[in-house]
Coordinates of C-alpha atoms and ligand atoms in Angstrom, one line a residue:
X1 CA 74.1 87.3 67.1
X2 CA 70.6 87.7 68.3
X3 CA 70.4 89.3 71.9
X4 CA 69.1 86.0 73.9
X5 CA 72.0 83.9 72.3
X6 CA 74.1 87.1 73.8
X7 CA 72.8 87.0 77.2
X8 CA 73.4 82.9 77.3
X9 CA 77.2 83.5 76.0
X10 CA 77.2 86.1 79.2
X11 CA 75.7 84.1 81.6
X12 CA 77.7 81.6 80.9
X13 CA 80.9 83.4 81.6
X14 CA 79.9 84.4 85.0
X15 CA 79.1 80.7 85.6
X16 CA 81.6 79.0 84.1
X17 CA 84.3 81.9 85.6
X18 CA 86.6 81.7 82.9
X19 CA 87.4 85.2 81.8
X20 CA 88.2 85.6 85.6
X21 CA 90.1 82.8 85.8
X22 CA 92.3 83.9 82.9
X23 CA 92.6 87.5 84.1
X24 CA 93.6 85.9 87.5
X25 CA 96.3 83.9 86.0
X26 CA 97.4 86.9 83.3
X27 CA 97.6 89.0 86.6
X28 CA 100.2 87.1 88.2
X29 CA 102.2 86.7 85.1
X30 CA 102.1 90.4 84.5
X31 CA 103.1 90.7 88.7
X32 CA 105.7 88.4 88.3
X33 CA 107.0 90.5 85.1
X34 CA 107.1 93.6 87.3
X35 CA 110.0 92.6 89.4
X36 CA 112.0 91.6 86.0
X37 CA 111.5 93.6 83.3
X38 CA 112.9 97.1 82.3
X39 CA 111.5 100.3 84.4
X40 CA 109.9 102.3 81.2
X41 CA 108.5 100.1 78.5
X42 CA 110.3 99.3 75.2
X43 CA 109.8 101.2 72.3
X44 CA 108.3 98.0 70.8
X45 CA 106.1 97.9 73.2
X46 CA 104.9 101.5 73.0
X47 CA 104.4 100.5 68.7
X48 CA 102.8 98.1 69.6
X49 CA 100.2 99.6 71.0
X50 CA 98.7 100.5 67.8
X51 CA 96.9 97.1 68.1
X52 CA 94.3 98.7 69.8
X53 CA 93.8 101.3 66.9
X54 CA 90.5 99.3 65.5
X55 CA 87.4 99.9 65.0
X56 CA 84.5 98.9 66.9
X57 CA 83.2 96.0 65.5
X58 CA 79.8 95.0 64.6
X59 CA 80.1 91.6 66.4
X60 CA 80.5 91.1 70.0
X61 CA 84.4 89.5 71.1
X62 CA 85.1 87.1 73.4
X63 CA 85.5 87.4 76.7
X64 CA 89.0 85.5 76.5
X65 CA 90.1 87.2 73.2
X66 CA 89.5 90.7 74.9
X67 CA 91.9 89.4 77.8
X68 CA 94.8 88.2 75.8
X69 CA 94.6 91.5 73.8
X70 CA 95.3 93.3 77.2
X71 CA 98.1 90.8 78.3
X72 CA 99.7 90.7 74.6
X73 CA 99.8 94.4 74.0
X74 CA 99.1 96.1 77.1
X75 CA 100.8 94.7 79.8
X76 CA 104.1 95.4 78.2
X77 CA 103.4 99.1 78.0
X78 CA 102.6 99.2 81.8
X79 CA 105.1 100.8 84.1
X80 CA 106.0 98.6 87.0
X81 CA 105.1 100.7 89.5
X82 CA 104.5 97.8 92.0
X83 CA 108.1 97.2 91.8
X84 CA 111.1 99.4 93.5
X85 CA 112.8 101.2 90.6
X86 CA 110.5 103.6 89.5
X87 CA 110.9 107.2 91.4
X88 CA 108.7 109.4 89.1
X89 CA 106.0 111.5 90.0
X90 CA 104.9 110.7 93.4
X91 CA 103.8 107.0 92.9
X92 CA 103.6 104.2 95.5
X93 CA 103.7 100.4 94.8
X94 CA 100.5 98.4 96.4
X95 CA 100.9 96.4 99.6
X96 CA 99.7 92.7 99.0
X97 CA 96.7 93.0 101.7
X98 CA 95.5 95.9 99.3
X99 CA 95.6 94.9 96.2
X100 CA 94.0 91.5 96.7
X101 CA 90.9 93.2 98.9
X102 CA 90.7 95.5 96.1
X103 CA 90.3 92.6 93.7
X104 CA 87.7 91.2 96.4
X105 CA 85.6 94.3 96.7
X106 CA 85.9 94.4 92.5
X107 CA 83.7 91.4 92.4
X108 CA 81.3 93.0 95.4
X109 CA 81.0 95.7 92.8
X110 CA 79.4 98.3 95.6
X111 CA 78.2 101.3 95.1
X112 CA 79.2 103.2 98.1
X113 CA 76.9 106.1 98.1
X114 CA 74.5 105.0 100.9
X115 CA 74.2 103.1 103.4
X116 CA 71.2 101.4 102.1
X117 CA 73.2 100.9 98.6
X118 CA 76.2 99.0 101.0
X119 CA 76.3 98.6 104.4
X120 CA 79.4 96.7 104.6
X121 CA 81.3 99.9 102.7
X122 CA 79.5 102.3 104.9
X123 CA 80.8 100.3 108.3
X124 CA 84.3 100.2 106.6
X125 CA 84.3 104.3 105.9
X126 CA 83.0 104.7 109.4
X127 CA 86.1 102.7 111.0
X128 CA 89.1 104.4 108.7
X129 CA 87.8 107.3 109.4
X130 CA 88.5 106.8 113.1
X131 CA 91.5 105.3 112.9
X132 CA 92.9 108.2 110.2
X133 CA 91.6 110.5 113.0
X134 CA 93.2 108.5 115.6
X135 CA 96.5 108.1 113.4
X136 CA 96.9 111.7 112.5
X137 CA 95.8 113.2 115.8
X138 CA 93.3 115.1 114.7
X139 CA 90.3 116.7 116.4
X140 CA 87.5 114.3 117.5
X141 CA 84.9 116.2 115.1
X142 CA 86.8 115.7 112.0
X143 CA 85.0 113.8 108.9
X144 CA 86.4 112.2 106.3
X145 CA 85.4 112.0 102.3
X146 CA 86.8 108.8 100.4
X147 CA 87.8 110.1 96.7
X148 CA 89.8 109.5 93.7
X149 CA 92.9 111.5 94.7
X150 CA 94.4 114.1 96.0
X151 CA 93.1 116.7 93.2
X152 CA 89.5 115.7 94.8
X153 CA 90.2 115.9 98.5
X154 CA 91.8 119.1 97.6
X155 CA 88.8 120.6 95.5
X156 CA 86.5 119.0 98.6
X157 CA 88.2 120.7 101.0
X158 CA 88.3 123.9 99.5
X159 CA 84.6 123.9 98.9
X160 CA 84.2 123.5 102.3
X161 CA 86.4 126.0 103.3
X162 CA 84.7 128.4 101.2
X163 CA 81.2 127.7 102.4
X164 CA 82.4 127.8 106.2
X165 CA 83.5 131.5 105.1
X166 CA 81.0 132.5 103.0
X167 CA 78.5 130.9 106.1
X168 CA 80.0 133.3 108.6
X169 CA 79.9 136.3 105.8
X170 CA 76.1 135.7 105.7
X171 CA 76.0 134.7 101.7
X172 CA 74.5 131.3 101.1
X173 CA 77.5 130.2 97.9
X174 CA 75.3 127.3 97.2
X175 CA 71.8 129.1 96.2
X176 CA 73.6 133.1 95.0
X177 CA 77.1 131.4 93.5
X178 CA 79.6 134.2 93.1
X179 CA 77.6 136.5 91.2
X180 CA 77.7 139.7 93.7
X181 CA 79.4 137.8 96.7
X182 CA 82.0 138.8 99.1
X183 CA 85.5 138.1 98.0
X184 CA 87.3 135.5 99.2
X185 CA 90.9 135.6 99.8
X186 CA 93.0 132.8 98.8
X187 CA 96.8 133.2 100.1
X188 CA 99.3 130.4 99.0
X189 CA 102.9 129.5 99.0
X190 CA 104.8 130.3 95.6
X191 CA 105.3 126.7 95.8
X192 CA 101.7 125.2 95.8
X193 CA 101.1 122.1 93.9
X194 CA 99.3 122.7 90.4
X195 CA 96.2 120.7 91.5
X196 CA 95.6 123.6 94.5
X197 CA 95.3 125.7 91.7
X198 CA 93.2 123.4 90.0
X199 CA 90.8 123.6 92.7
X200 CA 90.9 127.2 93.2
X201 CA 90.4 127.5 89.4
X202 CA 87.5 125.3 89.4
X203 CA 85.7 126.8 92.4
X204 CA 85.8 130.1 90.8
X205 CA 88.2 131.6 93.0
X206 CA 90.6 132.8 90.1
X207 CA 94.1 132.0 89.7
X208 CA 94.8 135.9 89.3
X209 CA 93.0 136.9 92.6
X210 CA 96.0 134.7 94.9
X211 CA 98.0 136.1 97.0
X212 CA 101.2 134.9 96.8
X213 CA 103.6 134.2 99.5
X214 CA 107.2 134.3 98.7
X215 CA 109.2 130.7 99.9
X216 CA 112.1 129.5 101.3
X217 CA 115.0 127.5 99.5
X218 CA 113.5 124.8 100.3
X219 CA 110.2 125.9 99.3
X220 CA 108.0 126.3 102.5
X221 CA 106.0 129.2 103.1
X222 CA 108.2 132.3 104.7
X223 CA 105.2 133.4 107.6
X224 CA 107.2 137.1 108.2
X225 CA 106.0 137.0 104.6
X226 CA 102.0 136.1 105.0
X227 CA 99.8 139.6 104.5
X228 CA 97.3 140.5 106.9
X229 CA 94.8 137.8 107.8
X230 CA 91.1 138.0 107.9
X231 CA 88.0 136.1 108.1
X232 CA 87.7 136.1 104.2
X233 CA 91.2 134.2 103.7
X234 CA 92.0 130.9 102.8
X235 CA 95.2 129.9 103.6
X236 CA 96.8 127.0 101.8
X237 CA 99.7 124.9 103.3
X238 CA 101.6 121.9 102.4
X239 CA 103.0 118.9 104.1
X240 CA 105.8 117.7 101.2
X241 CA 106.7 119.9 98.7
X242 CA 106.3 117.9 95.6
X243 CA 110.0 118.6 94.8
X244 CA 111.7 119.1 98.1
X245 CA 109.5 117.5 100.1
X246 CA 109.8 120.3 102.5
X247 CA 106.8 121.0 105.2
X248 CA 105.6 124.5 106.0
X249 CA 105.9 125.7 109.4
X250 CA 102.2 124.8 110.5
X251 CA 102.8 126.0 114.0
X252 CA 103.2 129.9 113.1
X253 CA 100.7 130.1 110.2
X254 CA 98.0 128.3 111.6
X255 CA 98.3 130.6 114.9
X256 CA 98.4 133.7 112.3
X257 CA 95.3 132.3 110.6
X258 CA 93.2 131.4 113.6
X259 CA 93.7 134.9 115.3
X260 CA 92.3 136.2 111.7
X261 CA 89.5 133.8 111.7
X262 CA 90.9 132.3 108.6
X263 CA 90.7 128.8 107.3
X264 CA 93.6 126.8 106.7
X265 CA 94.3 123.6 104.3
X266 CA 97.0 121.6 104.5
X267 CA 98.1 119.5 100.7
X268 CA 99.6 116.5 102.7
X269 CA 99.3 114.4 99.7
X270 CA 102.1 112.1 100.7
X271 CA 103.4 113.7 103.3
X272 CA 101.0 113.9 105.9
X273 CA 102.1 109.8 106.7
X274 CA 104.8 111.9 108.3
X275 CA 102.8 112.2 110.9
X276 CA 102.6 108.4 111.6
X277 CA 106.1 107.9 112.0
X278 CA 107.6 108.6 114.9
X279 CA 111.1 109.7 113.8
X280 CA 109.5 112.0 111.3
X281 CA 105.9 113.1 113.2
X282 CA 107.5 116.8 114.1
X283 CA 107.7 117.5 110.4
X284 CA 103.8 118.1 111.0
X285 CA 103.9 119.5 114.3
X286 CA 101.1 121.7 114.3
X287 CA 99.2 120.4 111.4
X288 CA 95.7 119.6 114.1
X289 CA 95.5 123.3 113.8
X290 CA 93.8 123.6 110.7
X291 CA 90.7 123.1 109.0
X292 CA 90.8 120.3 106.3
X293 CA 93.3 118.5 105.3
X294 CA 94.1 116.2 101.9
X295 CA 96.1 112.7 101.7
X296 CA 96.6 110.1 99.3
X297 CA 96.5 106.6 100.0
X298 CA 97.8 105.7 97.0
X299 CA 101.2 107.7 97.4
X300 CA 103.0 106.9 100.9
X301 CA 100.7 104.3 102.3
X302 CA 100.6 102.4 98.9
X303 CA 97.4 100.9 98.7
X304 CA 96.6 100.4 95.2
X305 CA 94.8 103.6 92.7
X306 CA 92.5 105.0 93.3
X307 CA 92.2 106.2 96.6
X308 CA 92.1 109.9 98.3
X309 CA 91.2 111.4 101.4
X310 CA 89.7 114.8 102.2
X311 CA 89.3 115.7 105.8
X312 CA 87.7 118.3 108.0
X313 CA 86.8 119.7 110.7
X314 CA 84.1 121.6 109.8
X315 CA 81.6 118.2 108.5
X316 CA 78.8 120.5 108.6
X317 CA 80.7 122.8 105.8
X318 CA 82.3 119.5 103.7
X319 CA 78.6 118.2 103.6
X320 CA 77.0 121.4 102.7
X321 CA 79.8 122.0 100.0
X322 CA 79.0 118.7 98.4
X323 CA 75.9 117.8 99.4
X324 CA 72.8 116.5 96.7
X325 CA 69.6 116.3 97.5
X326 CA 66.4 114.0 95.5
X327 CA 63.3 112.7 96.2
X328 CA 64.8 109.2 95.8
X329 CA 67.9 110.0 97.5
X330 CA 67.4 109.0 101.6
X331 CA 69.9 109.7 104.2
X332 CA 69.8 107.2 107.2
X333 CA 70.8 106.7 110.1
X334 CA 74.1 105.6 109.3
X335 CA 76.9 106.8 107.3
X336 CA 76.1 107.7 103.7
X337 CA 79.1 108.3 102.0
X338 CA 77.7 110.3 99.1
X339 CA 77.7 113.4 102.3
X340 CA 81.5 113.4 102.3
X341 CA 82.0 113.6 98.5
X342 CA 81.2 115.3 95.5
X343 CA 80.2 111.8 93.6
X344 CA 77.2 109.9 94.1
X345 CA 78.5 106.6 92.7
X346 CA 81.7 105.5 93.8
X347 CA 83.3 102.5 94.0
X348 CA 84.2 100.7 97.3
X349 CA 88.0 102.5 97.5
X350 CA 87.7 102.1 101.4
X351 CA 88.3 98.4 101.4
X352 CA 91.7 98.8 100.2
X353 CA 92.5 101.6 102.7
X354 CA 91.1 99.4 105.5
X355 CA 92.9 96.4 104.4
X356 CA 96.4 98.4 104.3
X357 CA 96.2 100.2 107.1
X358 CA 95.0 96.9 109.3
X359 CA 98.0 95.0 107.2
X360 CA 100.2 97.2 108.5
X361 CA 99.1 97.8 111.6
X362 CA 100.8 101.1 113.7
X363 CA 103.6 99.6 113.8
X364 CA 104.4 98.5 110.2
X365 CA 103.1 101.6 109.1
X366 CA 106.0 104.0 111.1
X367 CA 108.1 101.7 109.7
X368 CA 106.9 101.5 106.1
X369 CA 107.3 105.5 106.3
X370 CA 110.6 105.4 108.2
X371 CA 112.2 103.2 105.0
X372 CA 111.0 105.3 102.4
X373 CA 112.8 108.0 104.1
X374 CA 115.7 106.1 104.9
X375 CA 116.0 104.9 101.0
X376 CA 116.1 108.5 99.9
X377 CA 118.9 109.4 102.4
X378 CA 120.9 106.6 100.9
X379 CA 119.9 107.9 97.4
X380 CA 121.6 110.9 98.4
X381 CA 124.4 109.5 100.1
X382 CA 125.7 107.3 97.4
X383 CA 125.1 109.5 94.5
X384 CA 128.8 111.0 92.9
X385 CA 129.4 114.3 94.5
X386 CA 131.2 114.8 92.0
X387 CA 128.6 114.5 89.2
X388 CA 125.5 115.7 90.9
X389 CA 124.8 118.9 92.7
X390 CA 122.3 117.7 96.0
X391 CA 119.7 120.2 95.7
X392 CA 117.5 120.1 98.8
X393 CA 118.0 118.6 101.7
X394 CA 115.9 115.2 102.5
X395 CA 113.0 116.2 104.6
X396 CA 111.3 113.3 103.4
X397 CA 111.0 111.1 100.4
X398 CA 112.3 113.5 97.6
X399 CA 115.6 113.9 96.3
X400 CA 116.5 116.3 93.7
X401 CA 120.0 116.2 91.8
X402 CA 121.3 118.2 89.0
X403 CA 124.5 118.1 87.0
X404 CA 126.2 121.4 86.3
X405 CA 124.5 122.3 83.5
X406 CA 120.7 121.8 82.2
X407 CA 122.2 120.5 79.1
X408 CA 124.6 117.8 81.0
X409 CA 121.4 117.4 83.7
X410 CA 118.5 116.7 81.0
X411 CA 121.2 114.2 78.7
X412 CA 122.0 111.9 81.9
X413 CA 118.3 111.8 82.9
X414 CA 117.5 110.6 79.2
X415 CA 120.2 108.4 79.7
X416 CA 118.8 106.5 82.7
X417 CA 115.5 106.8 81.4
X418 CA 116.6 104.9 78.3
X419 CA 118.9 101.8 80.3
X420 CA 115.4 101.4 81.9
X421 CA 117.1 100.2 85.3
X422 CA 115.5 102.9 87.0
X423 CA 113.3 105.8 85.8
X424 CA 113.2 109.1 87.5
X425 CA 111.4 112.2 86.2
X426 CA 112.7 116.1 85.1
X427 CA 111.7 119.4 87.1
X428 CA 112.7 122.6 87.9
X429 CA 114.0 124.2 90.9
X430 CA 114.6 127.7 90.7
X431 CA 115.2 127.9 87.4
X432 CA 117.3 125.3 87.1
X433 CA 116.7 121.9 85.3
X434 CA 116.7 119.3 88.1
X435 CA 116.1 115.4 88.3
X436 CA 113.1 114.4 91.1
X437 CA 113.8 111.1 93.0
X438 CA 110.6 110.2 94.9
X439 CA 111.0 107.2 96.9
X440 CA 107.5 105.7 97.2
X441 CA 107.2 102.0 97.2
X442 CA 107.4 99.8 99.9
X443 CA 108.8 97.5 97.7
X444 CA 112.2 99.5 97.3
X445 CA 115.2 97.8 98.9
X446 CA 119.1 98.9 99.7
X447 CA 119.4 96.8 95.9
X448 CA 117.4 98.4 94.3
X449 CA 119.0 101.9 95.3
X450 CA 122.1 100.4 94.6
X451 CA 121.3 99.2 91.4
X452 CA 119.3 102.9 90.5
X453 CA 122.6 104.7 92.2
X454 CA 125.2 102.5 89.6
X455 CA 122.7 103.6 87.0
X456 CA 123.0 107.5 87.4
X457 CA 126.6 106.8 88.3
X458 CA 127.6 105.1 85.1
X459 CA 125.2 107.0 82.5
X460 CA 127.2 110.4 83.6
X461 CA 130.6 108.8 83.6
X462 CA 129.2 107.4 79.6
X463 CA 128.6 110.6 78.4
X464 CA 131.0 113.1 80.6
X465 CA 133.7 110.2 82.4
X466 CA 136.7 112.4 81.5
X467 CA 135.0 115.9 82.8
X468 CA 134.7 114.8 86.6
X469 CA 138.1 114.9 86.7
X470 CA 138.3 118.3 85.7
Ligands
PLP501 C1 101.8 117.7 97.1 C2 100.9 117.1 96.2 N1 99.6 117.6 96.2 C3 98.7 117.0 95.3 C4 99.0 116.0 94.4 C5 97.9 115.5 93.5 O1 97.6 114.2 93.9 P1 96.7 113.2 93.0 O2 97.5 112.8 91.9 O3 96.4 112.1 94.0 O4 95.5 113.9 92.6 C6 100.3 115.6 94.4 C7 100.7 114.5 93.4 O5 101.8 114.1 93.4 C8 101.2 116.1 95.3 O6 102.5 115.6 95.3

């Protein structure tokens, strides 16, 4: 096909809307799906997914053929994560306001880097920035960065807590690099999640060179146990344990670290929405304290992927850490988002945040939070005692069960993983093999914990019945 017959097939699509039309309508089939179908795809559907094992052809495909390829074999190997079943990892579902702004701001296709690039994105960045300020109660100074994840807020943040050090110390990080500089401390929790040490990894702070706090049994930080502060330390907090969902007492290490002159981070990835909710805001008493902070929307809020959060109170350090600089690159009056993050293209993620947290309003957000919480107490409570050993206490959304062995815990988990009613993933909790329940969709209901419960229930009493009696 010749390239102007090409570019007529093209523009015709975009006239004519059909590809969009069919993706629209394959969309809501796949959405309606969700609520139906079994929580892990089918084996056939995971075989079948060597349809996409092809070559790339010579000749272009068709808009439509492309489409129905997706829907046929891809669709089916999706997890329903919109739905309430699924308590893996830390993923939330996607509040209708979300999604659907999202698909808006898809056909905007904006490049948020500047203002001059998208004014619209860089008035919406401007305005959840306040309100996260406003909704976390945190200082008045504090700037916010709009990136992929967590892992990114947390690398952001890090940066900038290194180059407010380093600032202070007199070494410029940005022009010398390591090579010859001070050393900077980095103290953590044994429990830290493996993207904080991502982060410190990939700012050259070396895995090796932490300092390691001992924990808790519920994993937070013991602060008796935190060495000697100074004004070369980084002190990394969390706000939810990825297992236990446990907070670390922000109160008496941040007033540790600020005597020191040390900078603190706080990994709230989900549970800094704690915060919003007034039955649970003392779990982050304290948290204003620190420097930066990292939050997913994606996780407890549930707008759709991708969408993370760094914030700071130190902007001039976050734009310093992450700031580029070109001849054709022009900084205006108003916000250019580029300042806040270590990307210069981006897509328009803010448009979902704004439209979820507006959706939701103050109100429906306490409550949104308040229910996930609520659905992991019930978790617990109407799990067999019998069968499964509670192992933490519910600070928040994350429930961890084991059976009395690794071998009895890891059969029943593949158990339920294989009825597909629910799907929950493995860990381990001091040494011993454990089942994670994170309870992050809005969409989960007293049902669907019902339904999940029966499903643990009855997979132990298949393979063990006659040894609970025992
Ligand atoms: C406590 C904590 N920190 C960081 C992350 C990483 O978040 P993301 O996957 O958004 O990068 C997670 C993910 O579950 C988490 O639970």
């Amino acid at each position: 096909m010749d390239s102007s017959k090409l570019k007529n097939l093209l523009f015709k699509e975009l006239i004519n809307k059909e590809p969009f039309k069919l993706a629209q309508k394959l969309s809501f089939e796949h959405l309606d799906e969700a609520f139906k179908r079994r929580v892990f795809p089918s084996d056939v559907a995971i075989e079948n997914l060597a349809h996409f094992d092809e070559d790339l052809a010579e000749a272009p495909a068709s808009s439509l053929d492309i489409l129905q390829q997706l829907h046929q074999y891809g669709s089916p190997a999706t997890l329903p994560l919109v739905a309430g079943r699924y308590f893996g990892f830390v993923n939330g579902s996607y509040l209708p306001a979300a999604m659907a702004a999202k698909t808006m701001a898809s056909f905007w296709d904006q490049n948020t880097a500047l203002h001059v690039i998208s004014p619209i994105c860089s008035k919406l960045e401007e305005v959840v920035e306040k309100w996260l300020k406003d909704l976390f109660k945190l200082p008045e100074q504090t700037a916010a960065g709009f990136v992929s994840g967590s892992s990114v807020a947390i690398y952001c943040a890090l940066a900038a807590g290194r180059m407010h050090l380093y600032e202070k110390l007199g070494w410029d990080v940005n022009a010398d690099g390591l090579y010859d500089a001070p050393k900077i401390r980095i103290i953590a929790g044994k429990q830290i999640h493996a993207t904080v040490k991502k982060a410190i990894a990939l700012l050259g702070l070396g895995l090796n060179h932490i300092e390691w706090v001992a924990t808790d049994p519920q994993g937070r930080i013991i602060v008796d146990e935190i060495p000697q502060l100074d004004d070369h330390c980084i002190l990394c907090l969390q706000a939810g344990d990825v297992g236990s969902g446990a907070f670390d007492d922000f109160v008496s290490a941040c007033k540790l670290a600020k005597e020191a002159g040390a900078w603190v981070h706080i990994d709230g990835a989900f549970g800094l929405w704690a915060r919003c909710c007034d039955h649970l805001s003392h779990l982050c008493d304290g948290m204003e304290l620190a420097d930066s902070w990292s939050v997913d929307g994606h996780k407890t809020l549930n707008t759709p992927y991708d969408s993370g959060i760094v914030l700071c109170k130190h902007k001039d350090a976050l734009v310093k850490a992450l700031q580029a600089s070109g001849s054709y690159i022009v900084y205006g009056a108003h916000r250019d988002g580029m300042l806040y993050t270590p990307e210069m293209s981006r897509r328009s993620r803010v448009v979902e945040l704004w439209a979820a947290l507006k959706s939701l309003g103050k109100d429906g957000l306490d409550r949104l939070i308040l229910d996930l919480h609520e659905r992991t107490k019930q978790f617990e409570k109407q799990i067999n005692k019998e069968a499964f050993d509670i192992i933490n206490e519910v600070h928040f959304n994350q429930l961890m069960i084991a059976c009395k062995t690794d071998a009895m815990t890891e059969k029943v988990l593949q158990l339920v993983q294989k009825k597909g009613v629910c799907w929950a993933g493995p860990s381990k909790w001091n040494g011993r093999k454990v089942i994670r329940i994170s309870v992050c969709a809005w969409t989960t209901t007293t049902e669907d914990i019902d339904l999940s419960v029966a499903s643990f229930n009855s997979c132990f009493e298949e393979l063990y019945g006659n040894q609970v009696e025992q």
